[in-house]
Amino acid sequence: MAINTDTNNDALRAAWKSVTSRDDDTWWCVYEMQGKDLAVKATGNDGFSGLVNQLDDNSVLWGAFLVKGVDDRGSTVSVRDKFVGFTWIGESVSVLKKARVSVQKRDVFRLLDGCGMNIEIMDKESFTPKYILQVLLKSGGAHKPTYYQFGPNEEDKLNLDFYEGGDQ
């Protein structure tokens, strides 16, 4: 079954734009099917934990989230935004719906201009900042940031401990 992104296109693009805008405090957006139409389920400014709370075992969901790679060398701080797209397939989703996802996600990810990578999630237990960290490190170059920020709060920060001792 094809997915219709035209009916709610303005809202879908606005949700994504809120994630990518530096003038907005939105960290993630989630899309869901409503009949044959893709629609915005939610957006959030509460970081990774808020996103995980949107995932439902009976649903197929798509979306994206922001991770900030912060390189803090004392006198210089560099922040690089990383955008990760995802497909969530809940554990209780029927086999038929699971089979449709491979065709549907292509249309969804066309909406996510500038999204650096896409991942598929099948259970909440493995969808963690540490898992995302591994994916980001595999896809990045030799340079590593000091930490990754997965939300607006201190507890959303994941230190990498690559550069102990400050400027190097």
mmCIF file of C-alpha atoms in Angstrom:
data_model
loop_
_atom_site.group_PDB
_atom_site.id
_atom_site.type_symbol
_atom_site.label_atom_id
_atom_site.label_comp_id
_atom_site.label_asym_id
_atom_site.label_seq_id
_atom_site.Cartn_x
_atom_site.Cartn_y
_atom_site.Cartn_z
ATOM 1 C CA MET A 1 0.000 0.000 0.000
ATOM 2 C CA ALA A 2 1.389 3.364 -1.039
ATOM 3 C CA ILE A 3 1.500 6.150 1.463
ATOM 4 C CA ASN A 4 -0.102 9.511 0.703
ATOM 5 C CA THR A 5 2.114 12.413 1.765
ATOM 6 C CA ASP A 6 0.148 15.054 -0.181
ATOM 7 C CA THR A 7 -2.926 15.479 2.063
ATOM 8 C CA ASN A 8 -0.935 16.672 5.100
ATOM 9 C CA ASN A 9 2.196 17.811 3.267
ATOM 10 C CA ASP A 10 2.340 21.288 4.816
ATOM 11 C CA ALA A 11 2.040 19.931 8.371
ATOM 12 C CA LEU A 12 4.549 17.132 7.692
ATOM 13 C CA ARG A 13 7.114 19.576 6.319
ATOM 14 C CA ALA A 14 6.470 22.065 9.133
ATOM 15 C CA ALA A 15 7.140 19.380 11.758
ATOM 16 C CA TRP A 16 10.435 18.484 10.071
ATOM 17 C CA LYS A 17 11.377 22.145 9.680
ATOM 18 C CA SER A 18 10.832 22.686 13.407
ATOM 19 C CA VAL A 19 13.400 19.943 14.122
ATOM 20 C CA THR A 20 15.989 21.368 11.715
ATOM 21 C CA SER A 21 15.513 25.048 12.593
ATOM 22 C CA ARG A 22 18.071 26.581 14.903
ATOM 23 C CA ASP A 23 15.378 29.069 15.949
ATOM 24 C CA ASP A 24 13.134 26.326 17.349
ATOM 25 C CA ASP A 25 13.604 24.121 20.423
ATOM 26 C CA THR A 26 12.000 21.022 18.841
ATOM 27 C CA TRP A 27 14.194 17.902 19.095
ATOM 28 C CA TRP A 28 12.030 15.338 17.258
ATOM 29 C CA CYS A 29 8.981 14.684 15.092
ATOM 30 C CA VAL A 30 6.903 11.521 14.678
ATOM 31 C CA TYR A 31 4.620 10.613 11.773
ATOM 32 C CA GLU A 32 1.860 8.002 11.673
ATOM 33 C CA MET A 33 -0.602 6.559 9.194
ATOM 34 C CA GLN A 34 -4.183 7.815 9.329
ATOM 35 C CA GLY A 35 -5.938 5.634 6.791
ATOM 36 C CA LYS A 36 -3.799 5.985 3.651
ATOM 37 C CA ASP A 37 -2.463 9.397 4.678
ATOM 38 C CA LEU A 38 0.734 10.174 6.526
ATOM 39 C CA ALA A 39 0.113 12.628 9.370
ATOM 40 C CA VAL A 40 2.041 14.268 12.184
ATOM 41 C CA LYS A 41 1.552 12.309 15.392
ATOM 42 C CA ALA A 42 3.663 14.577 17.603
ATOM 43 C CA THR A 43 6.682 16.837 17.921
ATOM 44 C CA GLY A 44 8.639 17.436 21.066
ATOM 45 C CA ASN A 45 11.146 19.636 22.811
ATOM 46 C CA ASP A 46 11.799 17.097 25.580
ATOM 47 C CA GLY A 47 14.662 15.221 23.905
ATOM 48 C CA PHE A 48 15.203 11.544 23.312
ATOM 49 C CA SER A 49 13.153 10.297 26.269
ATOM 50 C CA GLY A 50 10.097 12.161 24.999
ATOM 51 C CA LEU A 51 10.539 10.572 21.588
ATOM 52 C CA VAL A 52 10.777 7.067 23.042
ATOM 53 C CA ASN A 53 7.522 7.673 24.943
ATOM 54 C CA GLN A 54 5.743 8.139 21.587
ATOM 55 C CA LEU A 55 6.633 4.631 20.389
ATOM 56 C CA ASP A 56 3.730 2.209 20.600
ATOM 57 C CA ASP A 57 3.937 -1.573 20.166
ATOM 58 C CA ASN A 58 0.835 -1.602 17.941
ATOM 59 C CA SER A 59 2.051 0.995 15.424
ATOM 60 C CA VAL A 60 4.348 1.660 12.535
ATOM 61 C CA LEU A 61 5.795 5.146 12.945
ATOM 62 C CA TRP A 62 8.357 7.253 11.148
ATOM 63 C CA GLY A 63 10.173 10.376 12.109
ATOM 64 C CA ALA A 64 13.458 12.017 12.876
ATOM 65 C CA PHE A 65 15.351 13.473 15.774
ATOM 66 C CA LEU A 66 18.196 15.856 16.433
ATOM 67 C CA VAL A 67 21.486 14.913 18.049
ATOM 68 C CA LYS A 68 24.065 17.635 18.614
ATOM 69 C CA GLY A 69 27.724 16.702 18.332
ATOM 70 C CA VAL A 70 29.505 19.125 20.663
ATOM 71 C CA ASP A 71 33.250 19.583 20.513
ATOM 72 C CA ASP A 72 34.276 21.539 23.600
ATOM 73 C CA ARG A 73 37.997 22.327 23.635
ATOM 74 C CA GLY A 74 37.867 25.003 26.312
ATOM 75 C CA SER A 75 38.537 28.113 24.243
ATOM 76 C CA THR A 76 36.501 26.862 21.270
ATOM 77 C CA VAL A 77 33.109 25.145 21.197
ATOM 78 C CA SER A 78 31.747 23.711 17.966
ATOM 79 C CA VAL A 79 28.223 22.302 17.662
ATOM 80 C CA ARG A 80 27.260 20.102 14.707
ATOM 81 C CA ASP A 81 23.654 19.090 14.230
ATOM 82 C CA LYS A 82 23.033 15.469 13.242
ATOM 83 C CA PHE A 83 19.591 14.434 12.024
ATOM 84 C CA VAL A 84 18.613 10.784 12.318
ATOM 85 C CA GLY A 85 15.525 9.431 10.565
ATOM 86 C CA PHE A 86 13.854 6.328 11.897
ATOM 87 C CA THR A 87 11.240 3.721 11.190
ATOM 88 C CA TRP A 88 9.540 2.188 14.232
ATOM 89 C CA ILE A 89 7.833 -1.162 13.804
ATOM 90 C CA GLY A 90 6.067 -2.117 17.018
ATOM 91 C CA GLU A 91 6.366 -5.670 18.275
ATOM 92 C CA SER A 92 2.606 -6.291 17.915
ATOM 93 C CA VAL A 93 2.326 -5.010 14.329
ATOM 94 C CA SER A 94 0.860 -7.563 11.905
ATOM 95 C CA VAL A 95 3.086 -9.285 9.359
ATOM 96 C CA LEU A 96 1.202 -7.604 6.499
ATOM 97 C CA LYS A 97 1.822 -4.103 7.913
ATOM 98 C CA LYS A 98 5.485 -4.951 8.524
ATOM 99 C CA ALA A 99 5.847 -6.029 4.901
ATOM 100 C CA ARG A 100 4.490 -2.694 3.645
ATOM 101 C CA VAL A 101 7.055 -0.649 5.541
ATOM 102 C CA SER A 102 9.881 -1.181 3.051
ATOM 103 C CA VAL A 103 7.821 0.487 0.317
ATOM 104 C CA GLN A 104 6.284 3.182 2.523
ATOM 105 C CA LYS A 105 9.456 4.453 4.169
ATOM 106 C CA ARG A 106 10.880 5.642 0.855
ATOM 107 C CA ASP A 107 8.049 8.179 0.563
ATOM 108 C CA VAL A 108 8.414 9.292 4.177
ATOM 109 C CA PHE A 109 12.163 9.851 3.999
ATOM 110 C CA ARG A 110 11.739 12.027 0.905
ATOM 111 C CA LEU A 111 10.185 14.577 3.262
ATOM 112 C CA LEU A 112 13.240 14.630 5.528
ATOM 113 C CA ASP A 113 15.628 16.807 3.502
ATOM 114 C CA GLY A 114 19.080 16.887 5.090
ATOM 115 C CA CYS A 115 18.576 13.814 7.239
ATOM 116 C CA GLY A 116 22.016 12.208 7.520
ATOM 117 C CA MET A 117 21.010 8.635 8.249
ATOM 118 C CA ASN A 118 18.005 6.370 8.669
ATOM 119 C CA ILE A 119 17.625 3.513 11.117
ATOM 120 C CA GLU A 120 14.994 0.860 11.747
ATOM 121 C CA ILE A 121 13.861 0.245 15.320
ATOM 122 C CA MET A 122 12.034 -2.878 16.404
ATOM 123 C CA ASP A 123 12.157 -2.683 20.195
ATOM 124 C CA LYS A 124 12.454 0.067 22.786
ATOM 125 C CA GLU A 125 15.159 -1.720 24.750
ATOM 126 C CA SER A 126 17.731 -1.384 21.956
ATOM 127 C CA PHE A 127 16.699 2.155 20.960
ATOM 128 C CA THR A 128 18.956 4.078 23.310
ATOM 129 C CA PRO A 129 21.355 7.015 23.059
ATOM 130 C CA LYS A 130 24.241 4.530 23.352
ATOM 131 C CA TYR A 131 22.952 2.650 20.292
ATOM 132 C CA ILE A 132 22.598 5.918 18.350
ATOM 133 C CA LEU A 133 26.097 6.883 19.494
ATOM 134 C CA GLN A 134 27.495 3.678 17.935
ATOM 135 C CA VAL A 135 25.687 4.388 14.649
ATOM 136 C CA LEU A 136 26.930 7.984 14.576
ATOM 137 C CA LEU A 137 30.526 6.993 15.332
ATOM 138 C CA LYS A 138 30.494 4.360 12.568
ATOM 139 C CA SER A 139 29.205 6.874 10.041
ATOM 140 C CA GLY A 140 31.524 9.724 11.065
ATOM 141 C CA GLY A 141 35.099 10.427 10.146
ATOM 142 C CA ALA A 142 38.195 10.271 12.311
ATOM 143 C CA HIS A 143 37.267 13.343 14.360
ATOM 144 C CA LYS A 144 35.009 12.672 17.348
ATOM 145 C CA PRO A 145 33.079 15.300 19.323
ATOM 146 C CA THR A 146 33.544 15.688 23.073
ATOM 147 C CA TYR A 147 29.937 14.627 23.654
ATOM 148 C CA TYR A 148 26.573 14.116 21.985
ATOM 149 C CA GLN A 149 23.518 16.000 23.244
ATOM 150 C CA PHE A 150 20.205 14.094 22.828
ATOM 151 C CA GLY A 151 17.964 16.727 24.389
ATOM 152 C CA PRO A 152 17.866 20.033 26.241
ATOM 153 C CA ASN A 153 18.923 18.798 29.691
ATOM 154 C CA GLU A 154 22.192 17.743 31.303
ATOM 155 C CA GLU A 155 20.962 14.131 31.596
ATOM 156 C CA ASP A 156 20.567 14.097 27.787
ATOM 157 C CA LYS A 157 24.333 14.456 27.386
ATOM 158 C CA LEU A 158 26.485 11.431 26.496
ATOM 159 C CA ASN A 159 30.218 12.034 27.046
ATOM 160 C CA LEU A 160 32.551 10.246 24.677
ATOM 161 C CA ASP A 161 35.741 10.629 26.762
ATOM 162 C CA PHE A 162 37.950 10.575 23.666
ATOM 163 C CA TYR A 163 39.875 13.683 24.623
ATOM 164 C CA GLU A 164 40.664 13.612 28.301
ATOM 165 C CA GLY A 165 42.708 16.538 29.543
ATOM 166 C CA GLY A 166 41.232 19.411 27.509
ATOM 167 C CA ASP A 167 42.878 20.969 24.428
ATOM 168 C CA GLN A 168 44.873 18.479 22.398
#
